[in-house]
Amino acid sequence: MILPKSNRLAPDQVAEITRIVEASGCKIQPIVGAVRTIYAIVGDERDELMMTRLEGLDYVERIDRIQSPFKLMDKRSDLASHRLTIGGVTLGEQLFVIAGQCTIDPKNPNYFYETAQAVKEAGANALRGGVWKPRTNPYTFQGDTKSLEILMEASRRTGLPVDTEVMEESHIHLALEAGVTTLQVGARNALNYSLLRAIGKAIANKPTAVLLKRSIHMGPINEFISAAEYIAAFGNPNVILCPRGTTPTLDGYRNHPDESITPLLKEKTWAPVVVDPSHSVGKASYVPACALAAIAYGADGLCIESHVQPSAGIGDDPKQAITPEALARLISQARTLWSLVRG
Ligand code: PEP
Ligand code: MN
């Protein structure tokens, strides 16, 4: 829908917008009001070049898009009935919890084995463990491919499916060969379209899932869903949207908690939403409240950093991992809240 700056366009202007839309197989239908005329674009208006050309005209005030920019992830798409099942839980039907360490310490694998067993007993449905880590400081531990073996051994011992972050193409292939169920795309790579395309290609028509974090800097909702569309477009709709806090931070927290975007996401897309309260608030003592808020906002699940002995952990664990005892309490409260919210 084209809204001109003036009350109506001059004939040469109408001819110009008509030429632009016809080049993309669309038509212009003027809607004549008492004072103002607006111009509907009839046809598939998802042609970005057509839209950019129209937006570039100095007599156009704005263009309202009627159609959703996402063909597959839109709530009205044919995929809307798609359901994702991980670790025996169909997302949306019951609370889904991914828990485990931020980072696997390859020098102390026993911590991870103990954490894996403990989060399972606390009620987690899937295990997380960082093998390769995106670190702000280049001199801190960057992860180690050796930890992939530890991750998979913990999966074998507990029977839990695993989630780990991949940052480059080689990680994708190593993780898939090892049997990782869920590939995590971190907040720093959430808009890395070549990585998203590589993941999409690698997991096309496979049961692998993707936990896609929201990009760090106030990532707009449409941009977040469009990133998921990159993966779905290759033929794998198993994408989970993961708000994890955004910046600028809320003074006192690691990021600005953003579990409140859950209803907005759910209005636009059918994709399940799993909130990460750990990176959102960044401190173990604040995690349970943020997690429960996420459930109250309608999240389908939680991704939580937990460690049997947080102070002995590496990466984010010493500051934001909760103990398995705190996790068990939280899962029980979250389940109660889930029933209350979902009726
Ligand atoms: C993580 O999950 O440990 C992580 C690095 O998350 P994010 O990409 O959200 O910072
Ligand atoms: Mn972390």
Short mmCIF file of C-alpha atoms and ligand atoms in Angstrom, two decimals:
data_model
loop_
_atom_site.label_atom_id
_atom_site.label_comp_id
_atom_site.label_asym_id
_atom_site.label_seq_id
_atom_site.Cartn_x
_atom_site.Cartn_y
_atom_site.Cartn_z
CA MET A 1 0.00 0.00 0.00
CA ILE A 2 1.63 3.22 -1.20
CA LEU A 3 0.81 6.39 0.75
CA PRO A 4 1.92 9.49 -1.17
CA LYS A 5 3.06 12.74 0.45
CA SER A 6 0.41 14.68 -1.49
CA ASN A 7 -3.32 13.95 -1.51
CA ARG A 8 -2.98 12.23 -4.85
CA LEU A 9 -0.24 11.45 -7.32
CA ALA A 10 0.21 13.29 -10.60
CA PRO A 11 -0.35 11.19 -13.77
CA ASP A 12 3.40 10.88 -14.47
CA GLN A 13 3.94 9.69 -10.91
CA VAL A 14 1.20 7.06 -11.26
CA ALA A 15 2.85 5.98 -14.52
CA GLU A 16 6.20 5.65 -12.71
CA ILE A 17 4.90 3.50 -9.80
CA THR A 18 2.93 1.40 -12.30
CA ARG A 19 6.11 0.75 -14.32
CA ILE A 20 8.00 -0.26 -11.16
CA VAL A 21 5.39 -2.71 -9.86
CA GLU A 22 4.63 -4.18 -13.30
CA ALA A 23 8.31 -5.09 -13.66
CA SER A 24 7.71 -7.41 -10.66
CA GLY A 25 4.44 -8.81 -11.95
CA CYS A 26 2.19 -6.60 -9.76
CA LYS A 27 -0.46 -4.01 -10.52
CA ILE A 28 -1.51 -0.69 -8.98
CA GLN A 29 -5.07 -0.28 -7.74
CA PRO A 30 -5.86 3.31 -6.65
CA ILE A 31 -8.23 3.61 -3.68
CA VAL A 32 -9.88 7.00 -4.00
CA GLY A 33 -11.00 8.70 -0.78
CA ALA A 34 -12.83 12.01 -0.34
CA VAL A 35 -9.56 13.83 0.25
CA ARG A 36 -6.74 11.38 -0.23
CA THR A 37 -5.93 8.64 -2.71
CA ILE A 38 -3.78 5.70 -1.72
CA TYR A 39 -2.37 3.08 -4.09
CA ALA A 40 -2.65 -0.64 -3.35
CA ILE A 41 -0.03 -3.00 -4.78
CA VAL A 42 -1.90 -6.01 -6.10
CA GLY A 43 0.25 -9.15 -6.34
CA ASP A 44 3.18 -10.60 -4.43
CA GLU A 45 4.68 -7.59 -2.69
CA ARG A 46 7.59 -9.52 -1.19
CA ASP A 47 9.89 -8.40 -3.99
CA GLU A 48 12.46 -6.42 -2.01
CA LEU A 49 13.91 -4.61 -5.03
CA MET A 50 10.43 -3.39 -6.06
CA MET A 51 9.83 -2.13 -2.51
CA THR A 52 13.22 -0.43 -2.31
CA ARG A 53 12.59 1.32 -5.65
CA LEU A 54 9.20 2.56 -4.46
CA GLU A 55 10.63 3.66 -1.09
CA GLY A 56 13.25 5.66 -2.95
CA LEU A 57 10.67 7.91 -4.69
CA ASP A 58 10.64 11.35 -3.08
CA TYR A 59 6.86 11.74 -3.47
CA VAL A 60 6.15 8.58 -1.47
CA GLU A 61 5.45 9.14 2.26
CA ARG A 62 5.54 5.47 3.26
CA ILE A 63 4.68 1.99 2.14
CA ASP A 64 2.65 -0.35 4.35
CA ARG A 65 3.23 -4.01 3.70
CA ILE A 66 0.12 -6.14 3.78
CA GLN A 67 1.90 -9.44 3.25
CA SER A 68 4.29 -10.93 5.76
CA PRO A 69 7.93 -10.90 4.66
CA PHE A 70 8.34 -14.47 5.89
CA LYS A 71 6.77 -17.12 3.69
CA LEU A 72 7.40 -20.10 5.96
CA MET A 73 7.72 -18.80 9.50
CA ASP A 74 4.57 -16.67 9.33
CA LYS A 75 1.74 -17.76 11.58
CA ARG A 76 -0.53 -18.02 8.53
CA SER A 77 1.85 -20.22 6.53
CA ASP A 78 1.21 -23.88 5.73
CA LEU A 79 3.91 -24.78 8.25
CA ALA A 80 1.92 -23.37 11.15
CA SER A 81 0.85 -26.85 12.24
CA HIS A 82 4.47 -28.05 12.39
CA ARG A 83 5.47 -29.41 15.80
CA LEU A 84 8.96 -30.06 17.07
CA THR A 85 9.71 -32.89 19.49
CA ILE A 86 13.02 -33.01 21.38
CA GLY A 87 13.87 -35.36 24.23
CA GLY A 88 10.34 -36.74 24.26
CA VAL A 89 8.75 -33.29 24.66
CA THR A 90 6.63 -31.77 21.92
CA LEU A 91 7.24 -28.06 22.25
CA GLY A 92 4.09 -26.19 23.16
CA GLU A 93 2.49 -29.22 24.78
CA GLN A 94 4.55 -29.22 27.95
CA LEU A 95 7.39 -27.22 29.46
CA PHE A 96 10.69 -27.85 27.65
CA VAL A 97 13.94 -27.23 29.51
CA ILE A 98 17.47 -27.22 28.14
CA ALA A 99 20.04 -27.01 30.94
CA GLY A 100 23.74 -27.49 31.44
CA GLN A 101 27.03 -25.69 31.56
CA CYS A 102 27.89 -22.57 29.62
CA THR A 103 31.22 -24.11 28.80
CA ILE A 104 32.61 -27.63 28.97
CA ASP A 105 36.01 -27.67 30.63
CA PRO A 106 38.07 -30.19 28.64
CA LYS A 107 40.53 -30.49 31.53
CA ASN A 108 37.79 -31.41 34.01
CA PRO A 109 35.25 -33.54 32.13
CA ASN A 110 33.84 -35.01 35.33
CA TYR A 111 32.15 -31.73 36.19
CA PHE A 112 30.22 -31.98 32.95
CA TYR A 113 29.27 -35.63 33.49
CA GLU A 114 28.05 -34.80 36.99
CA THR A 115 26.18 -31.70 35.76
CA ALA A 116 24.54 -33.73 32.99
CA GLN A 117 23.26 -36.35 35.44
CA ALA A 118 22.16 -33.69 37.94
CA VAL A 119 20.21 -31.57 35.43
CA LYS A 120 18.52 -34.71 34.18
CA GLU A 121 17.43 -35.54 37.73
CA ALA A 122 16.28 -31.92 38.15
CA GLY A 123 13.88 -32.45 35.24
CA ALA A 124 15.74 -31.06 32.21
CA ASN A 125 14.72 -32.48 28.82
CA ALA A 126 17.92 -31.62 26.96
CA LEU A 127 21.53 -30.92 27.87
CA ARG A 128 23.51 -27.87 26.85
CA GLY A 129 27.28 -27.59 26.84
CA GLY A 130 29.49 -25.09 25.06
CA VAL A 131 32.25 -26.70 23.00
CA TRP A 132 33.26 -23.64 20.92
CA LYS A 133 32.77 -20.31 22.66
CA PRO A 134 32.31 -16.80 21.25
CA ARG A 135 34.27 -14.72 23.77
CA THR A 136 34.38 -10.94 23.93
CA ASN A 137 37.96 -11.05 25.14
CA PRO A 138 40.30 -12.79 22.66
CA TYR A 139 42.65 -13.88 25.47
CA THR A 140 40.03 -15.93 27.35
CA PHE A 141 39.30 -19.62 26.76
CA GLN A 142 37.78 -19.98 23.27
CA GLY A 143 36.53 -23.55 23.59
CA ASP A 144 38.08 -26.79 22.41
CA THR A 145 36.92 -29.35 19.85
CA LYS A 146 37.93 -32.05 22.37
CA SER A 147 34.90 -31.05 24.43
CA LEU A 148 32.63 -32.43 21.71
CA GLU A 149 33.54 -35.96 22.82
CA ILE A 150 32.73 -35.04 26.42
CA LEU A 151 29.38 -33.60 25.34
CA MET A 152 28.46 -36.78 23.46
CA GLU A 153 29.66 -39.04 26.26
CA ALA A 154 27.40 -37.11 28.68
CA SER A 155 24.56 -37.56 26.21
CA ARG A 156 25.18 -41.33 26.10
CA ARG A 157 25.35 -41.59 29.88
CA THR A 158 22.14 -39.64 30.48
CA GLY A 159 20.16 -40.34 27.32
CA LEU A 160 19.58 -36.58 26.96
CA PRO A 161 19.71 -34.91 23.52
CA VAL A 162 22.33 -32.16 23.34
CA ASP A 163 22.58 -28.52 22.27
CA THR A 164 25.83 -26.75 21.42
CA GLU A 165 26.75 -23.51 19.68
CA VAL A 166 28.33 -23.59 16.23
CA MET A 167 30.19 -20.55 14.98
CA GLU A 168 31.57 -21.67 11.65
CA GLU A 169 30.94 -24.20 8.92
CA SER A 170 33.48 -26.74 10.20
CA HIS A 171 31.68 -26.78 13.59
CA ILE A 172 28.37 -27.61 11.89
CA HIS A 173 29.78 -30.73 10.26
CA LEU A 174 31.67 -31.88 13.34
CA ALA A 175 28.58 -31.42 15.52
CA LEU A 176 26.30 -33.26 13.09
CA GLU A 177 28.74 -36.15 12.66
CA ALA A 178 28.98 -36.46 16.44
CA GLY A 179 25.18 -36.62 16.76
CA VAL A 180 24.30 -33.21 18.23
CA THR A 181 20.50 -32.79 18.17
CA THR A 182 20.25 -29.00 18.41
CA LEU A 183 22.68 -26.53 16.86
CA GLN A 184 22.76 -23.24 18.71
CA VAL A 185 23.29 -19.97 16.84
CA GLY A 186 24.58 -17.42 19.34
CA ALA A 187 23.56 -13.80 19.73
CA ARG A 188 26.77 -12.65 18.06
CA ASN A 189 26.12 -14.77 14.96
CA ALA A 190 22.34 -14.45 14.88
CA LEU A 191 22.48 -12.33 11.71
CA ASN A 192 25.42 -14.09 10.10
CA TYR A 193 23.54 -15.04 6.95
CA SER A 194 26.29 -17.20 5.49
CA LEU A 195 26.33 -19.26 8.71
CA LEU A 196 22.53 -19.49 8.70
CA ARG A 197 22.59 -20.61 5.05
CA ALA A 198 25.31 -23.17 5.79
CA ILE A 199 23.25 -24.57 8.67
CA GLY A 200 20.13 -24.62 6.51
CA LYS A 201 21.95 -26.57 3.81
CA ALA A 202 23.58 -28.99 6.23
CA ILE A 203 20.37 -29.93 8.05
CA ALA A 204 17.89 -29.82 5.15
CA ASN A 205 15.35 -32.60 5.64
CA LYS A 206 17.11 -33.87 8.78
CA PRO A 207 15.55 -34.04 12.25
CA THR A 208 18.21 -31.65 13.66
CA ALA A 209 16.86 -28.55 15.40
CA VAL A 210 18.29 -25.03 15.69
CA LEU A 211 18.16 -22.81 18.78
CA LEU A 212 18.41 -19.35 17.29
CA LYS A 213 19.25 -16.58 19.74
CA ARG A 214 18.04 -13.01 19.28
CA SER A 215 20.83 -10.77 17.98
CA ILE A 216 22.57 -8.69 20.61
CA HIS A 217 21.62 -5.11 19.83
CA MET A 218 17.84 -4.74 20.14
CA GLY A 219 17.39 -7.22 17.29
CA PRO A 220 14.05 -6.27 15.69
CA ILE A 221 11.35 -8.91 15.80
CA ASN A 222 10.96 -9.16 12.02
CA GLU A 223 14.72 -9.50 11.61
CA PHE A 224 14.72 -12.29 14.24
CA ILE A 225 11.97 -14.23 12.44
CA SER A 226 13.60 -13.61 9.05
CA ALA A 227 16.81 -15.19 10.36
CA ALA A 228 14.76 -18.30 11.20
CA GLU A 229 13.30 -18.17 7.69
CA TYR A 230 16.83 -18.59 6.29
CA ILE A 231 17.00 -22.04 7.86
CA ALA A 232 13.42 -23.07 7.10
CA ALA A 233 13.86 -22.03 3.46
CA PHE A 234 16.30 -24.91 3.00
CA GLY A 235 13.70 -27.44 4.11
CA ASN A 236 14.13 -27.74 7.88
CA PRO A 237 11.43 -26.02 9.93
CA ASN A 238 12.82 -27.13 13.34
CA VAL A 239 13.78 -23.64 14.45
CA ILE A 240 13.35 -22.40 18.02
CA LEU A 241 13.47 -18.66 18.74
CA CYS A 242 15.48 -17.77 21.82
CA PRO A 243 15.29 -14.30 23.38
CA ARG A 244 18.40 -13.95 25.60
CA GLY A 245 18.39 -10.32 26.65
CA THR A 246 19.42 -7.40 24.54
CA THR A 247 21.54 -4.25 24.74
CA PRO A 248 21.70 -1.44 25.85
CA THR A 249 21.66 -3.25 29.17
CA LEU A 250 19.29 -2.58 32.03
CA ASP A 251 21.58 -1.15 34.69
CA GLY A 252 22.46 -3.96 37.09
CA TYR A 253 21.74 -6.81 34.68
CA ARG A 254 24.07 -8.33 32.09
CA ASN A 255 21.64 -7.41 29.31
CA HIS A 256 18.16 -5.93 29.10
CA PRO A 257 15.79 -8.82 29.86
CA ASP A 258 13.51 -9.39 26.87
CA GLU A 259 11.27 -12.32 27.73
CA SER A 260 8.43 -9.82 27.22
CA ILE A 261 8.84 -10.08 23.43
CA THR A 262 7.42 -13.64 23.58
CA PRO A 263 3.77 -12.66 22.90
CA LEU A 264 4.90 -10.41 20.04
CA LEU A 265 6.83 -13.27 18.47
CA LYS A 266 3.89 -15.60 18.93
CA GLU A 267 1.56 -13.18 17.22
CA LYS A 268 3.69 -13.28 14.07
CA THR A 269 5.14 -16.76 13.93
CA TRP A 270 4.25 -20.31 14.87
CA ALA A 271 7.85 -21.03 15.91
CA PRO A 272 8.36 -22.19 19.49
CA VAL A 273 9.95 -19.69 21.87
CA VAL A 274 12.52 -20.87 24.42
CA VAL A 275 13.83 -18.05 26.61
CA ASP A 276 17.39 -17.93 27.96
CA PRO A 277 17.23 -16.10 31.30
CA SER A 278 20.89 -16.85 32.13
CA HIS A 279 22.43 -14.49 29.57
CA SER A 280 19.56 -12.07 30.02
CA VAL A 281 20.16 -11.20 33.68
CA GLY A 282 23.66 -12.69 33.95
CA LYS A 283 23.65 -13.54 37.63
CA ALA A 284 22.54 -16.83 39.18
CA SER A 285 20.38 -15.23 41.89
CA TYR A 286 18.29 -13.33 39.31
CA VAL A 287 17.77 -16.27 36.94
CA PRO A 288 14.69 -17.93 38.55
CA ALA A 289 12.55 -14.75 38.52
CA CYS A 290 13.43 -14.06 34.88
CA ALA A 291 12.69 -17.68 33.95
CA LEU A 292 9.28 -17.59 35.61
CA ALA A 293 8.49 -14.26 33.94
CA ALA A 294 9.24 -15.95 30.60
CA ILE A 295 6.72 -18.69 31.33
CA ALA A 296 4.16 -16.07 32.38
CA TYR A 297 4.73 -14.35 29.03
CA GLY A 298 3.91 -17.62 27.25
CA ALA A 299 7.33 -19.08 26.48
CA ASP A 300 7.37 -22.76 25.51
CA GLY A 301 10.58 -23.43 27.34
CA LEU A 302 13.78 -22.28 28.99
CA CYS A 303 17.49 -22.59 28.25
CA ILE A 304 19.37 -22.34 31.54
CA GLU A 305 23.01 -22.50 32.53
CA SER A 306 23.52 -24.88 35.42
CA HIS A 307 26.64 -26.40 36.98
CA VAL A 308 27.17 -28.81 39.87
CA GLN A 309 29.78 -26.46 41.28
CA PRO A 310 29.45 -23.05 39.60
CA SER A 311 32.53 -21.57 41.28
CA ALA A 312 34.69 -24.29 39.69
CA GLY A 313 33.27 -23.66 36.22
CA ILE A 314 34.72 -21.68 33.33
CA GLY A 315 33.10 -19.31 30.80
CA ASP A 316 29.93 -17.77 32.29
CA ASP A 317 29.37 -20.53 34.83
CA PRO A 318 30.93 -18.96 37.95
CA LYS A 319 28.61 -15.96 37.74
CA GLN A 320 25.39 -17.15 36.15
CA ALA A 321 25.04 -20.94 36.41
CA ILE A 322 22.46 -22.04 38.95
CA THR A 323 22.97 -25.25 40.92
CA PRO A 324 20.98 -28.35 39.98
CA GLU A 325 19.07 -27.96 43.29
CA ALA A 326 17.98 -24.43 42.28
CA LEU A 327 17.15 -25.79 38.82
CA ALA A 328 14.92 -28.53 40.26
CA ARG A 329 13.02 -25.93 42.34
CA LEU A 330 12.69 -23.65 39.34
CA ILE A 331 11.42 -26.40 37.03
CA SER A 332 8.80 -27.39 39.56
CA GLN A 333 7.61 -23.77 39.94
CA ALA A 334 7.70 -23.24 36.18
CA ARG A 335 5.51 -26.31 35.64
CA THR A 336 2.96 -25.02 38.14
CA LEU A 337 2.98 -21.60 36.48
CA TRP A 338 2.71 -23.23 33.05
CA SER A 339 -0.55 -24.96 34.05
CA LEU A 340 -1.86 -21.73 35.52
CA VAL A 341 -1.05 -19.69 32.41
CA ARG A 342 -2.13 -22.30 29.87
CA GLY A 343 -5.18 -23.38 31.83
C1 PEP B 1 25.84 -19.21 25.47
O1 PEP B 1 24.75 -19.77 25.30
O2 PEP B 1 26.70 -19.61 26.27
C2 PEP B 1 26.09 -17.94 24.74
C3 PEP B 1 27.31 -17.53 24.45
O3 PEP B 1 24.96 -17.30 24.45
P1 PEP B 1 24.69 -15.92 23.65
O4 PEP B 1 25.05 -16.19 22.25
O5 PEP B 1 23.24 -15.69 23.88
O6 PEP B 1 25.56 -14.87 24.31
MN MN B 2 27.13 -18.67 28.42
#
